[in-house]
mmCIF file of C-alpha atoms and ligand atoms in Angstrom:
data_model
loop_
_atom_site.group_PDB
_atom_site.id
_atom_site.type_symbol
_atom_site.label_atom_id
_atom_site.label_comp_id
_atom_site.label_asym_id
_atom_site.label_seq_id
_atom_site.Cartn_x
_atom_site.Cartn_y
_atom_site.Cartn_z
ATOM 1 C CA MET V 1 106.022 63.186 71.930
ATOM 2 C CA GLN V 2 109.778 63.139 72.487
ATOM 3 C CA ARG V 3 111.293 64.798 75.536
ATOM 4 C CA GLU V 4 114.935 65.708 76.108
ATOM 5 C CA ARG V 5 116.908 67.692 78.654
ATOM 6 C CA VAL V 6 118.937 70.371 76.823
ATOM 7 C CA ALA V 7 120.714 71.832 79.876
ATOM 8 C CA ASP V 8 120.033 71.908 83.633
ATOM 9 C CA ASN V 9 116.339 72.743 84.040
ATOM 10 C CA VAL V 10 115.908 73.333 80.303
ATOM 11 C CA TYR V 11 113.723 70.867 78.384
ATOM 12 C CA TYR V 12 112.807 70.296 74.780
ATOM 13 C CA PHE V 13 109.739 68.512 73.391
ATOM 14 C CA GLN V 14 109.141 67.344 69.848
ATOM 15 C CA SER V 15 105.868 66.247 68.264
ATOM 16 C CA ASP V 16 105.590 62.739 66.801
ATOM 17 C CA ASN V 17 102.434 63.751 64.987
ATOM 18 C CA TYR V 18 103.027 66.953 63.115
ATOM 19 C CA ALA V 19 106.073 68.270 61.207
ATOM 20 C CA GLN V 20 108.481 67.614 64.107
ATOM 21 C CA VAL V 21 107.268 70.820 65.721
ATOM 22 C CA THR V 22 109.011 71.614 69.025
ATOM 23 C CA ALA V 23 108.327 73.258 72.370
ATOM 24 C CA GLY V 24 110.428 73.894 75.467
ATOM 25 C CA ALA V 25 110.331 74.459 79.200
ATOM 26 C CA ILE V 26 112.566 76.340 81.627
ATOM 27 C CA VAL V 27 112.112 75.208 85.194
ATOM 28 C CA GLY V 28 112.809 77.235 88.322
ATOM 29 C CA PRO V 29 112.543 76.197 91.994
ATOM 30 C CA ASN V 30 108.931 77.385 92.347
ATOM 31 C CA TRP V 31 107.423 77.580 88.879
ATOM 32 C CA ALA V 32 108.119 76.972 85.184
ATOM 33 C CA ALA V 33 107.864 78.798 81.875
ATOM 34 C CA VAL V 34 106.862 76.956 78.703
ATOM 35 C CA ILE V 35 108.048 78.007 75.246
ATOM 36 C CA ASP V 36 105.419 77.257 72.587
ATOM 37 C CA THR V 37 102.744 74.578 72.630
ATOM 38 C CA LEU V 38 102.438 71.637 70.238
ATOM 39 C CA ALA V 39 100.071 71.031 67.350
ATOM 40 C CA LEU V 40 97.609 68.639 68.996
ATOM 41 C CA PRO V 41 95.796 69.137 72.313
ATOM 42 C CA GLU V 42 97.029 65.828 73.748
ATOM 43 C CA GLU V 43 100.661 66.768 73.147
ATOM 44 C CA SER V 44 100.354 70.159 74.838
ATOM 45 C CA LEU V 45 98.652 68.356 77.729
ATOM 46 C CA GLN V 46 101.577 65.933 77.942
ATOM 47 C CA ILE V 47 103.913 68.893 78.460
ATOM 48 C CA ARG V 48 101.656 70.199 81.200
ATOM 49 C CA ASP V 49 101.447 66.769 82.872
ATOM 50 C CA PHE V 50 105.212 66.420 82.830
ATOM 51 C CA ILE V 51 105.719 69.769 84.576
ATOM 52 C CA GLU V 52 102.757 69.623 86.954
ATOM 53 C CA GLN V 53 102.718 65.907 87.796
ATOM 54 C CA GLU V 54 106.348 64.836 87.513
ATOM 55 C CA LEU V 55 108.180 68.030 88.427
ATOM 56 C CA LYS V 56 105.304 69.165 90.678
ATOM 57 C CA LEU V 57 105.506 72.794 89.633
ATOM 58 C CA PRO V 58 102.936 75.259 88.370
ATOM 59 C CA ILE V 59 103.380 76.840 84.920
ATOM 60 C CA ARG V 60 103.405 80.576 85.301
ATOM 61 C CA TYR V 61 104.236 81.679 81.746
ATOM 62 C CA VAL V 62 103.743 80.420 78.193
ATOM 63 C CA ILE V 63 105.892 82.186 75.607
ATOM 64 C CA ASN V 64 104.741 81.956 71.957
ATOM 65 C CA THR V 65 107.589 82.263 69.452
ATOM 66 C CA HIS V 66 105.011 83.243 66.786
ATOM 67 C CA TYR V 67 101.326 83.020 65.968
ATOM 68 C CA HIS V 68 101.242 79.863 63.786
ATOM 69 C CA ALA V 69 98.720 77.265 64.900
ATOM 70 C CA ASP V 70 101.259 74.539 65.642
ATOM 71 C CA HIS V 71 103.050 76.839 68.127
ATOM 72 C CA SER V 72 100.249 78.798 69.799
ATOM 73 C CA TRP V 73 96.968 76.900 69.742
ATOM 74 C CA GLY V 74 97.824 75.000 72.889
ATOM 75 C CA ASN V 75 97.809 78.170 75.044
ATOM 76 C CA CYS V 76 94.343 77.255 76.333
ATOM 77 C CA PHE V 77 95.727 74.105 78.002
ATOM 78 C CA PHE V 78 97.755 76.253 80.409
ATOM 79 C CA PRO V 79 94.857 78.156 81.978
ATOM 80 C CA GLY V 80 96.740 79.777 84.861
ATOM 81 C CA ALA V 81 99.613 81.044 82.755
ATOM 82 C CA THR V 82 100.383 84.509 81.428
ATOM 83 C CA VAL V 83 101.047 84.290 77.690
ATOM 84 C CA ILE V 84 103.974 86.356 76.365
ATOM 85 C CA ALA V 85 104.653 87.130 72.679
ATOM 86 C CA HIS V 86 105.535 89.789 70.143
ATOM 87 C CA THR V 87 102.861 92.471 69.724
ATOM 88 C CA LEU V 88 102.434 91.339 66.105
ATOM 89 C CA CYS V 89 101.707 87.788 67.273
ATOM 90 C CA ARG V 90 98.709 89.059 69.229
ATOM 91 C CA GLN V 91 97.604 91.130 66.225
ATOM 92 C CA GLN V 92 97.910 88.164 63.850
ATOM 93 C CA LEU V 93 95.961 85.872 66.146
ATOM 94 C CA ILE V 94 93.203 88.488 66.328
ATOM 95 C CA ALA V 95 93.254 88.974 62.537
ATOM 96 C CA VAL V 96 93.324 85.379 61.308
ATOM 97 C CA GLY V 97 93.317 83.009 64.287
ATOM 98 C CA GLN V 98 89.615 82.402 64.763
ATOM 99 C CA GLU V 99 88.936 81.875 61.077
ATOM 100 C CA SER V 100 91.795 79.378 60.680
ATOM 101 C CA LEU V 101 90.649 77.539 63.786
ATOM 102 C CA ILE V 102 87.113 77.145 62.409
ATOM 103 C CA GLU V 103 88.576 75.823 59.128
ATOM 104 C CA ALA V 104 90.969 73.454 60.889
ATOM 105 C CA ARG V 105 88.210 72.003 63.071
ATOM 106 C CA LYS V 106 86.497 70.751 59.907
ATOM 107 C CA GLN V 107 89.580 68.596 59.174
ATOM 108 C CA ASN V 108 90.293 67.602 62.752
ATOM 109 C CA PRO V 109 87.343 67.463 65.173
ATOM 110 C CA ASN V 110 89.852 67.037 67.999
ATOM 111 C CA LEU V 111 90.563 70.759 67.639
ATOM 112 C CA ARG V 112 87.116 71.505 69.097
ATOM 113 C CA ARG V 113 88.930 71.430 72.423
ATOM 114 C CA VAL V 114 91.073 74.363 71.314
ATOM 115 C CA LYS V 115 90.155 77.886 72.281
ATOM 116 C CA LEU V 116 92.412 80.715 71.146
ATOM 117 C CA VAL V 117 94.132 82.483 74.020
ATOM 118 C CA LEU V 118 95.701 85.795 73.010
ATOM 119 C CA PRO V 119 99.018 86.883 74.492
ATOM 120 C CA HIS V 120 98.517 88.931 77.669
ATOM 121 C CA LEU V 121 101.964 90.511 77.753
ATOM 122 C CA THR V 122 103.616 91.731 74.545
ATOM 123 C CA PHE V 123 106.698 93.608 73.377
ATOM 124 C CA ASP V 124 107.781 94.769 69.940
ATOM 125 C CA GLU V 125 111.144 96.379 69.333
ATOM 126 C CA SER V 126 114.054 95.808 71.693
ATOM 127 C CA TYR V 127 113.745 92.864 74.100
ATOM 128 C CA LEU V 128 112.126 91.483 77.201
ATOM 129 C CA ILE V 129 113.846 89.666 80.058
ATOM 130 C CA LEU V 130 112.213 86.977 82.182
ATOM 131 C CA ARG V 131 114.035 85.415 85.118
ATOM 132 C CA VAL V 132 113.161 81.825 85.962
ATOM 133 C CA GLY V 133 115.069 80.795 89.086
ATOM 134 C CA LYS V 134 118.713 81.254 88.177
ATOM 135 C CA LYS V 135 118.062 81.450 84.459
ATOM 136 C CA THR V 136 117.780 84.616 82.411
ATOM 137 C CA LEU V 137 115.556 84.364 79.363
ATOM 138 C CA SER V 138 115.986 87.187 76.905
ATOM 139 C CA MET V 139 113.374 87.476 74.215
ATOM 140 C CA PHE V 140 113.958 89.503 71.073
ATOM 141 C CA PRO V 141 112.493 89.853 67.561
ATOM 142 C CA LEU V 142 113.819 87.293 65.076
ATOM 143 C CA PRO V 143 111.669 87.735 61.962
ATOM 144 C CA GLY V 144 111.854 85.747 58.709
ATOM 145 C CA PRO V 145 109.339 82.915 58.854
ATOM 146 C CA CYS V 146 106.733 85.591 59.697
ATOM 147 C CA THR V 147 106.958 89.146 61.007
ATOM 148 C CA ASP V 148 106.190 88.269 64.644
ATOM 149 C CA ASN V 149 108.757 85.515 65.252
ATOM 150 C CA ILE V 150 110.918 85.925 68.375
ATOM 151 C CA GLY V 151 113.968 84.127 69.706
ATOM 152 C CA ILE V 152 114.396 83.216 73.378
ATOM 153 C CA LEU V 153 117.966 82.950 74.618
ATOM 154 C CA VAL V 154 118.693 81.151 77.874
ATOM 155 C CA GLU V 155 121.721 83.279 78.616
ATOM 156 C CA GLU V 156 123.470 81.101 81.222
ATOM 157 C CA ASP V 157 123.366 78.042 78.926
ATOM 158 C CA ARG V 158 123.692 79.842 75.559
ATOM 159 C CA VAL V 159 120.676 77.864 74.348
ATOM 160 C CA LEU V 160 118.519 79.609 71.752
ATOM 161 C CA PHE V 161 114.888 78.714 71.164
ATOM 162 C CA ALA V 162 114.712 80.135 67.647
ATOM 163 C CA GLY V 163 111.072 79.598 66.747
ATOM 164 C CA ASP V 164 110.776 79.091 62.987
ATOM 165 C CA ALA V 165 113.704 81.428 62.237
ATOM 166 C CA PHE V 166 115.697 78.217 62.391
ATOM 167 C CA MET V 167 114.380 75.059 60.758
ATOM 168 C CA PRO V 168 116.088 72.172 58.936
ATOM 169 C CA LEU V 169 114.630 73.808 55.809
ATOM 170 C CA PRO V 170 113.934 77.561 55.955
ATOM 171 C CA TYR V 171 110.252 78.256 55.287
ATOM 172 C CA ILE V 172 109.420 81.748 54.070
ATOM 173 C CA VAL V 173 105.899 81.467 52.667
ATOM 174 C CA ASP V 174 104.388 83.629 55.402
ATOM 175 C CA GLY V 175 107.520 85.721 55.811
ATOM 176 C CA ASN V 176 110.376 87.401 54.055
ATOM 177 C CA ILE V 177 113.603 86.008 52.625
ATOM 178 C CA ASP V 178 115.651 89.119 53.512
ATOM 179 C CA ASP V 179 114.562 89.029 57.161
ATOM 180 C CA MET V 180 115.269 85.294 57.249
ATOM 181 C CA THR V 181 118.776 85.856 55.914
ATOM 182 C CA ILE V 182 119.483 88.577 58.493
ATOM 183 C CA SER V 183 118.117 86.439 61.344
ATOM 184 C CA LEU V 184 120.189 83.408 60.336
ATOM 185 C CA LYS V 185 123.374 85.508 60.219
ATOM 186 C CA LYS V 186 122.521 86.958 63.615
ATOM 187 C CA ILE V 187 122.020 83.468 65.086
ATOM 188 C CA GLY V 188 125.382 82.443 63.623
ATOM 189 C CA LYS V 189 127.139 85.197 65.590
ATOM 190 C CA MET V 190 125.526 84.529 68.957
ATOM 191 C CA GLY V 191 128.076 82.056 70.305
ATOM 192 C CA LEU V 192 125.541 79.331 71.090
ATOM 193 C CA GLU V 193 125.793 75.906 72.696
ATOM 194 C CA ASN V 194 122.533 74.686 71.160
ATOM 195 C CA ILE V 195 119.770 75.844 68.890
ATOM 196 C CA VAL V 196 116.288 74.516 69.482
ATOM 197 C CA PRO V 197 114.658 74.961 66.066
ATOM 198 C CA GLY V 198 110.917 75.513 65.639
ATOM 199 C CA HIS V 199 110.836 72.134 63.885
ATOM 200 C CA GLY V 200 113.329 69.274 63.940
ATOM 201 C CA ASP V 201 116.153 68.128 66.173
ATOM 202 C CA ILE V 202 118.354 70.153 68.506
ATOM 203 C CA VAL V 203 121.382 71.613 66.730
ATOM 204 C CA LEU V 204 124.579 71.016 68.727
ATOM 205 C CA ARG V 205 127.457 73.481 69.035
ATOM 206 C CA GLY V 206 129.653 71.699 66.489
ATOM 207 C CA GLU V 207 126.838 71.643 63.929
ATOM 208 C CA ILE V 208 125.731 75.264 64.203
ATOM 209 C CA ASP V 209 128.100 76.954 61.706
ATOM 210 C CA GLY V 210 127.528 74.267 59.090
ATOM 211 C CA SER V 211 123.769 74.307 59.387
ATOM 212 C CA ILE V 212 123.574 78.120 59.254
ATOM 213 C CA LYS V 213 125.717 78.061 56.121
ATOM 214 C CA GLU V 214 123.561 75.354 54.597
ATOM 215 C CA ASN V 215 120.366 77.324 55.265
ATOM 216 C CA LEU V 216 121.875 80.520 53.819
ATOM 217 C CA SER V 217 122.993 78.695 50.704
ATOM 218 C CA TYR V 218 119.505 77.178 50.340
ATOM 219 C CA LEU V 219 118.071 80.708 50.395
ATOM 220 C CA SER V 220 120.491 81.905 47.711
ATOM 221 C CA ALA V 221 119.720 78.821 45.609
ATOM 222 C CA ILE V 222 115.991 79.568 45.605
ATOM 223 C CA ARG V 223 116.654 83.251 44.823
ATOM 224 C CA LYS V 224 118.647 82.175 41.752
ATOM 225 C CA ILE V 225 115.952 79.792 40.534
ATOM 226 C CA VAL V 226 113.232 82.398 40.946
ATOM 227 C CA ARG V 227 115.316 84.991 39.085
ATOM 228 C CA LYS V 228 115.913 82.524 36.257
ATOM 229 C CA ALA V 229 112.198 81.707 36.121
ATOM 230 C CA SER V 230 111.274 85.391 35.913
ATOM 231 C CA ARG V 231 112.997 85.647 32.533
ATOM 232 C CA ARG V 232 110.754 82.960 31.004
ATOM 233 C CA LYS V 233 107.290 83.144 29.586
ATOM 234 C CA TYR V 234 106.098 80.322 31.846
ATOM 235 C CA PRO V 235 108.052 80.777 35.068
ATOM 236 C CA ASN V 236 106.252 78.028 36.919
ATOM 237 C CA ASP V 237 107.677 75.440 34.503
ATOM 238 C CA ILE V 238 111.178 76.443 35.608
ATOM 239 C CA LEU V 239 110.216 76.448 39.288
ATOM 240 C CA SER V 240 108.875 72.890 38.923
ATOM 241 C CA GLU V 241 112.172 71.682 37.494
ATOM 242 C CA TYR V 242 114.089 72.286 40.729
ATOM 243 C CA GLY V 243 113.451 69.950 43.622
ATOM 244 C CA VAL V 244 114.613 70.458 47.176
ATOM 245 C CA GLU V 245 117.647 68.213 46.591
ATOM 246 C CA ASP V 246 118.824 70.494 43.769
ATOM 247 C CA CYS V 247 119.077 73.179 46.449
ATOM 248 C CA GLY V 248 121.253 71.100 48.755
ATOM 249 C CA LYS V 249 118.577 69.831 51.144
ATOM 250 C CA SER V 250 117.299 66.326 51.773
ATOM 251 C CA ARG V 251 113.692 65.332 51.094
ATOM 252 C CA VAL V 252 113.348 63.551 54.428
ATOM 253 C CA LEU V 253 113.622 66.742 56.507
ATOM 254 C CA ILE V 254 110.703 67.922 58.677
ATOM 255 C CA GLY V 255 109.029 64.530 58.715
ATOM 256 C CA GLY V 256 109.197 64.192 54.914
ATOM 257 C CA LEU V 257 107.486 67.529 54.221
ATOM 258 C CA ALA V 258 110.639 69.140 52.773
ATOM 259 C CA GLU V 259 109.766 68.786 49.074
ATOM 260 C CA GLU V 260 106.296 70.236 49.576
ATOM 261 C CA LEU V 261 107.565 73.153 51.689
ATOM 262 C CA HIS V 262 110.291 73.828 49.123
ATOM 263 C CA LYS V 263 107.725 74.043 46.299
ATOM 264 C CA ARG V 264 105.699 76.509 48.316
ATOM 265 C CA ASN V 265 108.849 78.543 49.059
ATOM 266 C CA LEU V 266 109.641 78.928 45.357
ATOM 267 C CA ARG V 267 106.139 80.050 44.404
ATOM 268 C CA ALA V 268 105.843 82.399 47.368
ATOM 269 C CA LEU V 269 109.225 83.976 46.662
ATOM 270 C CA TYR V 270 108.224 84.500 43.032
ATOM 271 C CA ARG V 271 105.024 86.217 44.158
ATOM 272 C CA HIS V 272 106.871 88.402 46.666
ATOM 273 C CA LEU V 273 109.472 89.522 44.135
ATOM 274 C CA TYR V 274 107.331 89.906 41.031
ATOM 275 C CA GLY V 275 103.895 90.564 42.479
ATOM 276 C CA GLU V 276 102.102 87.816 40.571
ATOM 277 C CA VAL V 277 101.487 84.086 40.549
ATOM 278 C CA PRO V 278 104.057 82.295 38.309
ATOM 279 C CA ARG V 279 102.350 81.083 35.123
ATOM 280 C CA SER V 280 102.541 77.514 33.836
ATOM 281 C CA SER V 281 102.610 76.541 30.178
ATOM 282 C CA PRO V 282 99.237 75.318 28.938
ATOM 283 C CA HIS V 283 99.002 71.517 28.920
ATOM 284 C CA ASP V 284 97.039 69.287 26.562
ATOM 285 C CA GLY V 285 93.414 69.843 27.167
ATOM 286 C CA ASP V 286 93.957 73.382 28.459
ATOM 287 C CA TYR V 287 92.749 75.994 26.061
ATOM 288 C CA GLU V 288 94.426 79.310 26.433
ATOM 289 C CA GLU V 289 93.851 82.203 24.109
ATOM 290 C CA ASP V 290 97.476 82.871 23.413
ATOM 291 C CA GLU V 291 98.347 79.223 22.931
ATOM 292 C CA GLU V 292 99.348 79.686 19.271
ATOM 293 C CA GLU V 293 101.832 82.477 19.907
ATOM 294 C CA PHE V 294 104.660 80.131 20.731
ATOM 295 C CA GLU V 295 107.722 81.866 22.051
ATOM 296 C CA GLU V 296 111.211 80.534 21.676
ATOM 297 C CA GLU V 297 112.820 80.358 25.118
ATOM 298 C CA GLU V 298 116.111 82.150 25.255
ATOM 299 C CA GLU V 299 118.897 80.476 27.229
HETATM 300 ZN ZN1 ZN C 1 106.312 76.212 62.760
#
């Protein structure tokens, strides 16, 4: 796990093990608040050790930016803390959390140590303010990657913990491209010093405008591809033609997962917009009933 100081009493952690997922901590004179937990139990425990052993402070709050496993399954390793999140985060964890945890434990027995802890304190519209020492944390809805995502702004430092509303590659499979676009534009207008993305490295002041623009243009690129695909008989063939680099993003992003996440984005967007799974052309060995009715593709 990487650890960095973002501003006075504001820390950032990044996983070495899974998709460069991040977490944070805001430290006051008497106690600390943690923002998100990491994917594996040992990494969440490293955050706790750092605050409890090195800084010698108790952790009073854990804020979940959203319900995804890699951000919220470490709540149980902060047993004394009150967990804060969007109301929808609590609802999602109730709806799908336990089932996904049982599935995930089959792949990774280490996750037997994980017990879901639901948020104790929730808000939905508007915002919630938490004061940690001299710092003011304002939490507000920032949907896009999923409906429950929130941002946490450390007002005095203009540091935004964006959850997955900001990533090196926007990921919309569980969310909505329109919400993501609105959230990115909102982040761009906030006058920030730093963005701590849900995955990846801290974005510095001088990089913010460029990276917002790049993410917005990625979203319009995938919209265009999906629209083009929708005019074809076998839309999935068109979707497969466009890699992440054709949309202005590098393959090495998010620990090398970028190409895979991009593929999922295209298929999910197609499903959202057209209400069906994009069809592929039948390959050799596949027998489809309408195989003989070959259709000329119009350009
Ligand atoms: Zn995430």
